[in-house]
């Protein structure tokens, strides 16, 4: 006879529910929860998890937490998830492994809550309300992210954010939305102690155009270490945000690539494997290292988001 786990693997969920209907065995109860979740019956899974929590916890605390939060997130019961976290945290010590999981639960719930929030469809009225309200930076960034494909109906609100005194990264993202929308208005934009009078439509789009493509081609061919290249690309994205509306590509591209490779190597504690690139473009490691320090300082000076 096939085991319950084998039936779960075969997605024979209804059969599992039939076999575990009267069971009080913790292993069988876990399989029953898995069957409910496989069928999308989150309410039934929640009822069972709450009723049999002590028995399930005694059998496998980590699996109990995993199933509980999968269920809560499926039902969008985030207040209850925080209550579950408190209950689990107040239980007697089990092991260091369980303690490690417990330490990360609040952030785990918070991320799931934010992800759920960002996926919910909103009316134009609700979006406009959020863009003009005193919400935290992270929530406002999520709202801006939801409208980035078509920010046109909200240009007035986005301009107000871009010229406000809020987080400079938030304002930079707002400015980029205006650039993408080809907004021809004239704005006073302040950043890094400088004041800019700009028309978004006239600004350089940072991730397009022949020079950007030239930079990408140089970067991707500069090192045999793919992890270094990926990290350098991510660092470049942050560098762009730290400088914009100034152009991060208004530099010697070979030197920029070399500096990013060195900085990526520092962060990953790995050899950039780019000696041929340095030699071909006649770049000294000292020169590239100094530029890497400048890039690092610019990135580190960026403000974090409050939540």
Tab-separated table of C-alpha atoms in Angstrom:
chain	number	residue	atom	x	y	z
A	1	UNK	CA	0.000	0.000	0.000
A	2	UNK	CA	1.290	3.439	-0.886
A	3	UNK	CA	2.299	5.707	1.979
A	4	UNK	CA	0.598	9.035	2.636
A	5	UNK	CA	3.731	10.893	1.526
A	6	UNK	CA	3.744	8.992	-1.764
A	7	UNK	CA	0.107	9.912	-2.299
A	8	UNK	CA	0.927	13.575	-1.608
A	9	UNK	CA	3.753	13.438	-4.156
A	10	UNK	CA	1.271	12.012	-6.685
A	11	UNK	CA	-1.172	14.801	-5.785
A	12	UNK	CA	-3.845	12.311	-4.751
A	13	UNK	CA	-5.060	14.746	-2.135
A	14	UNK	CA	-8.626	13.507	-1.828
A	15	UNK	CA	-7.371	9.996	-1.155
A	16	UNK	CA	-5.119	11.351	1.617
A	17	UNK	CA	-8.075	13.115	3.217
A	18	UNK	CA	-10.079	9.888	3.174
A	19	UNK	CA	-7.261	7.896	4.790
A	20	UNK	CA	-6.563	10.451	7.521
A	21	UNK	CA	-10.147	11.360	8.389
A	22	UNK	CA	-10.101	9.982	11.929
A	23	UNK	CA	-6.339	10.017	12.528
A	24	UNK	CA	-4.701	11.719	15.497
A	25	UNK	CA	-1.184	10.747	14.470
A	26	UNK	CA	0.924	13.885	13.956
A	27	UNK	CA	2.579	12.557	10.791
A	28	UNK	CA	-0.822	11.812	9.288
A	29	UNK	CA	-2.082	15.245	10.342
A	30	UNK	CA	0.779	16.929	8.507
A	31	UNK	CA	-0.171	14.970	5.391
A	32	UNK	CA	-3.780	15.994	5.857
A	33	UNK	CA	-2.734	19.661	6.035
A	34	UNK	CA	-0.662	19.204	2.869
A	35	UNK	CA	-3.671	17.702	1.119
A	36	UNK	CA	-5.871	20.636	2.121
A	37	UNK	CA	-3.261	23.084	0.857
A	38	UNK	CA	-2.851	21.110	-2.372
A	39	UNK	CA	-6.590	21.424	-2.956
A	40	UNK	CA	-6.574	25.117	-2.083
A	41	UNK	CA	-8.698	24.494	1.020
A	42	UNK	CA	-6.870	26.994	3.186
A	43	UNK	CA	-9.684	27.421	5.702
A	44	UNK	CA	-9.796	23.679	6.402
A	45	UNK	CA	-6.005	23.641	6.749
A	46	UNK	CA	-6.155	26.588	9.150
A	47	UNK	CA	-8.803	24.901	11.305
A	48	UNK	CA	-6.741	21.736	11.595
A	49	UNK	CA	-3.491	23.576	12.281
A	50	UNK	CA	-5.033	25.637	15.071
A	51	UNK	CA	-6.845	22.686	16.651
A	52	UNK	CA	-3.837	20.345	16.591
A	53	UNK	CA	-1.064	22.909	17.026
A	54	UNK	CA	0.406	21.415	20.202
A	55	UNK	CA	0.621	17.905	18.766
A	56	UNK	CA	2.081	19.149	15.500
A	57	UNK	CA	4.597	21.372	17.286
A	58	UNK	CA	5.743	18.467	19.431
A	59	UNK	CA	6.326	16.389	16.300
A	60	UNK	CA	7.996	19.002	14.059
A	61	UNK	CA	8.062	22.708	15.065
A	62	UNK	CA	9.608	23.947	11.822
A	63	UNK	CA	7.092	22.148	9.631
A	64	UNK	CA	4.301	23.423	11.872
A	65	UNK	CA	5.445	27.006	11.342
A	66	UNK	CA	5.883	26.506	7.593
A	67	UNK	CA	2.367	25.088	7.161
A	68	UNK	CA	0.829	27.696	9.456
A	69	UNK	CA	2.254	30.660	7.594
A	70	UNK	CA	1.574	29.188	4.165
A	71	UNK	CA	-2.045	28.919	5.270
A	72	UNK	CA	-2.214	32.390	6.786
A	73	UNK	CA	-0.659	33.950	3.685
A	74	UNK	CA	-3.055	32.065	1.431
A	75	UNK	CA	-5.949	33.547	3.409
A	76	UNK	CA	-4.230	36.959	3.732
A	77	UNK	CA	-4.574	36.708	7.514
A	78	UNK	CA	-1.522	38.749	8.388
A	79	UNK	CA	-2.700	40.027	11.775
A	80	UNK	CA	-3.291	36.413	12.784
A	81	UNK	CA	0.142	35.470	11.399
A	82	UNK	CA	1.782	37.954	13.765
A	83	UNK	CA	-0.209	36.404	16.612
A	84	UNK	CA	1.021	32.956	15.554
A	85	UNK	CA	4.597	34.247	15.554
A	86	UNK	CA	4.161	35.505	19.110
A	87	UNK	CA	2.730	32.164	20.218
A	88	UNK	CA	5.605	30.215	18.652
A	89	UNK	CA	8.205	32.601	20.106
A	90	UNK	CA	6.827	32.139	23.627
A	91	UNK	CA	6.997	28.338	23.554
A	92	UNK	CA	9.764	26.490	25.427
A	93	UNK	CA	13.175	26.135	23.780
A	94	UNK	CA	13.420	23.223	21.348
A	95	UNK	CA	16.684	23.624	19.438
A	96	UNK	CA	19.045	26.206	17.957
A	97	UNK	CA	17.621	25.461	14.503
A	98	UNK	CA	14.129	26.370	15.685
A	99	UNK	CA	15.462	29.534	17.344
A	100	UNK	CA	17.055	30.606	14.059
A	101	UNK	CA	13.728	30.210	12.269
A	102	UNK	CA	11.898	32.112	15.002
A	103	UNK	CA	14.281	35.049	14.740
A	104	UNK	CA	13.392	35.625	11.106
A	105	UNK	CA	9.634	35.165	11.331
A	106	UNK	CA	8.535	38.788	11.750
A	107	UNK	CA	10.473	39.908	8.690
A	108	UNK	CA	9.198	36.851	6.798
A	109	UNK	CA	5.598	37.819	7.584
A	110	UNK	CA	6.249	41.470	6.791
A	111	UNK	CA	7.635	40.634	3.346
A	112	UNK	CA	4.677	38.377	2.560
A	113	UNK	CA	2.285	41.094	3.702
A	114	UNK	CA	3.970	43.680	1.484
A	115	UNK	CA	3.967	41.313	-1.481
A	116	UNK	CA	0.268	40.617	-1.011
A	117	UNK	CA	-0.453	44.311	-0.645
A	118	UNK	CA	1.388	45.158	-3.862
A	119	UNK	CA	-0.612	42.606	-5.889
A	120	UNK	CA	-4.037	43.855	-4.878
A	121	UNK	CA	-5.818	45.741	-7.666
A	122	UNK	CA	-6.584	49.326	-6.749
A	123	UNK	CA	-8.897	51.915	-8.144
A	124	UNK	CA	-7.495	55.117	-9.631
A	125	UNK	CA	-9.009	56.983	-6.681
A	126	UNK	CA	-7.218	54.720	-4.168
A	127	UNK	CA	-3.871	55.074	-5.969
A	128	UNK	CA	-4.222	58.855	-6.060
A	129	UNK	CA	-5.050	58.844	-2.352
A	130	UNK	CA	-1.910	56.839	-1.548
A	131	UNK	CA	0.284	59.058	-3.710
A	132	UNK	CA	-0.826	62.132	-1.801
A	133	UNK	CA	-1.034	60.695	1.730
A	134	UNK	CA	1.631	60.597	4.413
A	135	UNK	CA	2.389	56.872	4.052
A	136	UNK	CA	5.841	55.432	4.748
A	137	UNK	CA	8.497	55.481	2.030
A	138	UNK	CA	8.325	51.774	1.274
A	139	UNK	CA	4.536	51.776	0.837
A	140	UNK	CA	4.742	54.794	-1.446
A	141	UNK	CA	7.474	53.099	-3.479
A	142	UNK	CA	5.209	50.061	-3.910
A	143	UNK	CA	2.394	52.291	-5.148
A	144	UNK	CA	4.710	53.973	-7.643
A	145	UNK	CA	5.846	50.535	-8.782
A	146	UNK	CA	2.250	49.551	-9.475
A	147	UNK	CA	1.746	52.448	-11.878
A	148	UNK	CA	5.125	52.451	-13.622
A	149	UNK	CA	3.712	50.824	-16.783
A	150	UNK	CA	1.318	53.746	-17.207
A	151	UNK	CA	2.001	56.679	-14.877
A	152	UNK	CA	0.296	59.177	-17.175
A	153	UNK	CA	-2.917	59.643	-15.106
A	154	UNK	CA	-0.852	60.535	-12.037
A	155	UNK	CA	1.780	62.920	-13.409
A	156	UNK	CA	0.726	65.768	-11.117
A	157	UNK	CA	1.079	63.589	-8.009
A	158	UNK	CA	4.384	62.110	-9.194
A	159	UNK	CA	5.807	65.599	-9.824
A	160	UNK	CA	4.867	66.560	-6.257
A	161	UNK	CA	6.732	63.526	-4.896
A	162	UNK	CA	9.766	64.216	-7.102
A	163	UNK	CA	10.030	67.803	-5.832
A	164	UNK	CA	9.190	67.037	-2.207
A	165	UNK	CA	11.536	66.678	0.726
A	166	UNK	CA	11.095	62.925	0.947
A	167	UNK	CA	13.684	60.153	0.594
A	168	UNK	CA	15.961	60.978	-2.363
A	169	UNK	CA	15.703	57.448	-3.790
A	170	UNK	CA	11.928	57.738	-3.754
A	171	UNK	CA	12.160	61.092	-5.509
A	172	UNK	CA	14.645	59.686	-8.028
A	173	UNK	CA	12.285	56.831	-8.863
A	174	UNK	CA	9.494	59.391	-9.298
A	175	UNK	CA	11.695	61.404	-11.649
A	176	UNK	CA	12.432	58.264	-13.674
A	177	UNK	CA	8.692	57.645	-14.038
A	178	UNK	CA	8.307	61.177	-15.381
A	179	UNK	CA	11.199	60.569	-17.791
A	180	UNK	CA	9.517	57.374	-18.992
A	181	UNK	CA	6.244	59.251	-19.463
A	182	UNK	CA	8.051	61.925	-21.529
A	183	UNK	CA	6.789	64.615	-19.178
A	184	UNK	CA	7.720	68.035	-20.562
A	185	UNK	CA	7.096	70.050	-17.413
A	186	UNK	CA	9.921	71.987	-15.757
A	187	UNK	CA	10.906	70.784	-12.280
A	188	UNK	CA	13.235	71.906	-9.523
A	189	UNK	CA	14.876	68.682	-8.360
A	190	UNK	CA	17.274	68.596	-5.393
A	191	UNK	CA	19.730	65.792	-4.705
A	192	UNK	CA	23.150	65.264	-3.145
A	193	UNK	CA	23.322	68.925	-2.142
A	194	UNK	CA	22.666	70.146	-5.682
A	195	UNK	CA	19.640	71.813	-7.252
A	196	UNK	CA	18.641	70.903	-10.803
A	197	UNK	CA	16.126	72.619	-13.061
A	198	UNK	CA	15.082	69.807	-15.364
A	199	UNK	CA	12.500	68.803	-17.903
A	200	UNK	CA	12.083	65.016	-17.545
A	201	UNK	CA	11.451	64.591	-21.274
A	202	UNK	CA	14.885	66.089	-22.009
A	203	UNK	CA	16.819	63.861	-19.578
A	204	UNK	CA	18.871	60.854	-20.620
A	205	UNK	CA	17.123	57.531	-20.062
A	206	UNK	CA	19.660	55.592	-17.981
A	207	UNK	CA	19.063	52.069	-19.276
A	208	UNK	CA	18.751	52.599	-22.996
A	209	UNK	CA	20.595	53.941	-25.990
A	210	UNK	CA	23.830	53.048	-27.835
A	211	UNK	CA	26.158	54.094	-24.995
A	212	UNK	CA	24.338	51.873	-22.500
A	213	UNK	CA	24.519	48.958	-24.930
A	214	UNK	CA	28.246	49.600	-25.376
A	215	UNK	CA	28.697	49.556	-21.605
A	216	UNK	CA	26.785	46.277	-21.254
A	217	UNK	CA	28.847	44.647	-24.004
A	218	UNK	CA	32.077	45.736	-22.296
A	219	UNK	CA	30.912	44.520	-18.892
A	220	UNK	CA	29.711	41.127	-20.059
A	221	UNK	CA	32.946	40.458	-21.901
A	222	UNK	CA	35.262	41.790	-19.212
A	223	UNK	CA	35.448	38.787	-16.871
A	224	UNK	CA	35.174	35.029	-16.985
A	225	UNK	CA	33.613	35.075	-13.511
A	226	UNK	CA	29.847	35.277	-14.092
A	227	UNK	CA	29.109	36.000	-10.421
A	228	UNK	CA	31.417	39.007	-10.560
A	229	UNK	CA	29.721	40.288	-13.725
A	230	UNK	CA	26.245	39.900	-12.191
A	231	UNK	CA	27.322	41.669	-9.021
A	232	UNK	CA	28.965	44.458	-11.034
A	233	UNK	CA	25.735	44.921	-12.992
A	234	UNK	CA	23.739	45.228	-9.740
A	235	UNK	CA	26.267	47.735	-8.398
A	236	UNK	CA	25.932	49.760	-11.588
A	237	UNK	CA	22.151	49.918	-11.114
A	238	UNK	CA	22.666	51.308	-7.613
A	239	UNK	CA	25.295	53.726	-8.884
A	240	UNK	CA	22.855	55.043	-11.500
A	241	UNK	CA	20.246	55.675	-8.805
A	242	UNK	CA	22.788	57.395	-6.587
A	243	UNK	CA	23.734	59.913	-9.320
A	244	UNK	CA	20.613	60.471	-11.411
A	245	UNK	CA	19.757	62.919	-13.009
A	246	UNK	CA	23.510	63.060	-13.613
A	247	UNK	CA	24.628	60.489	-16.172
A	248	UNK	CA	26.549	57.524	-14.713
A	249	UNK	CA	27.818	56.741	-18.213
A	250	UNK	CA	29.389	60.182	-18.650
A	251	UNK	CA	32.742	58.550	-17.891
A	252	UNK	CA	35.342	56.438	-19.619
A	253	UNK	CA	33.352	53.227	-20.035
A	254	UNK	CA	36.363	50.929	-19.776
A	255	UNK	CA	37.421	52.540	-16.495
A	256	UNK	CA	33.847	52.346	-15.196
A	257	UNK	CA	33.683	48.625	-15.976
A	258	UNK	CA	37.072	48.026	-14.360
A	259	UNK	CA	36.020	49.864	-11.196
A	260	UNK	CA	32.762	47.934	-10.959
A	261	UNK	CA	34.631	44.636	-11.341
A	262	UNK	CA	37.020	45.544	-8.535
A	263	UNK	CA	34.148	46.607	-6.282
A	264	UNK	CA	32.225	43.406	-7.046
A	265	UNK	CA	35.348	41.431	-6.239
A	266	UNK	CA	35.596	43.148	-2.859
A	267	UNK	CA	32.001	42.359	-1.973
A	268	UNK	CA	32.188	38.741	-3.116
A	269	UNK	CA	35.736	38.173	-1.817
A	270	UNK	CA	36.549	36.790	-5.238
A	271	UNK	CA	39.036	37.374	-8.046
A	272	UNK	CA	37.426	39.464	-10.820
A	273	UNK	CA	39.419	37.420	-13.342
A	274	UNK	CA	39.693	40.450	-15.610
A	275	UNK	CA	43.453	40.766	-16.114
A	276	UNK	CA	43.093	40.609	-19.916
A	277	UNK	CA	40.516	43.418	-19.811
A	278	UNK	CA	42.794	45.648	-17.728
A	279	UNK	CA	45.721	44.981	-20.054
A	280	UNK	CA	43.735	45.503	-23.258
A	281	UNK	CA	42.358	48.869	-22.122
A	282	UNK	CA	45.602	49.971	-20.417
A	283	UNK	CA	43.921	50.461	-17.032
A	284	UNK	CA	45.924	50.237	-13.821
A	285	UNK	CA	44.371	48.503	-10.826
A	286	UNK	CA	45.273	51.523	-8.709
A	287	UNK	CA	43.323	53.881	-10.975
A	288	UNK	CA	40.335	51.507	-11.111
A	289	UNK	CA	40.506	50.998	-7.352
A	290	UNK	CA	40.245	54.744	-6.725
A	291	UNK	CA	37.191	54.949	-8.970
A	292	UNK	CA	35.726	51.889	-7.204
A	293	UNK	CA	36.059	53.798	-3.913
A	294	UNK	CA	34.107	56.715	-5.404
A	295	UNK	CA	31.349	54.402	-6.609
A	296	UNK	CA	31.188	52.678	-3.237
A	297	UNK	CA	30.930	56.011	-1.413
A	298	UNK	CA	28.120	57.168	-3.707
A	299	UNK	CA	26.164	53.946	-3.177
A	300	UNK	CA	26.668	53.930	0.585
A	301	UNK	CA	25.483	57.529	0.811
A	302	UNK	CA	22.067	56.582	-0.565
A	303	UNK	CA	19.349	56.693	2.111
A	304	UNK	CA	17.527	53.534	3.124
A	305	UNK	CA	13.755	53.221	2.971
A	306	UNK	CA	11.680	53.536	6.092
A	307	UNK	CA	8.841	51.080	6.606
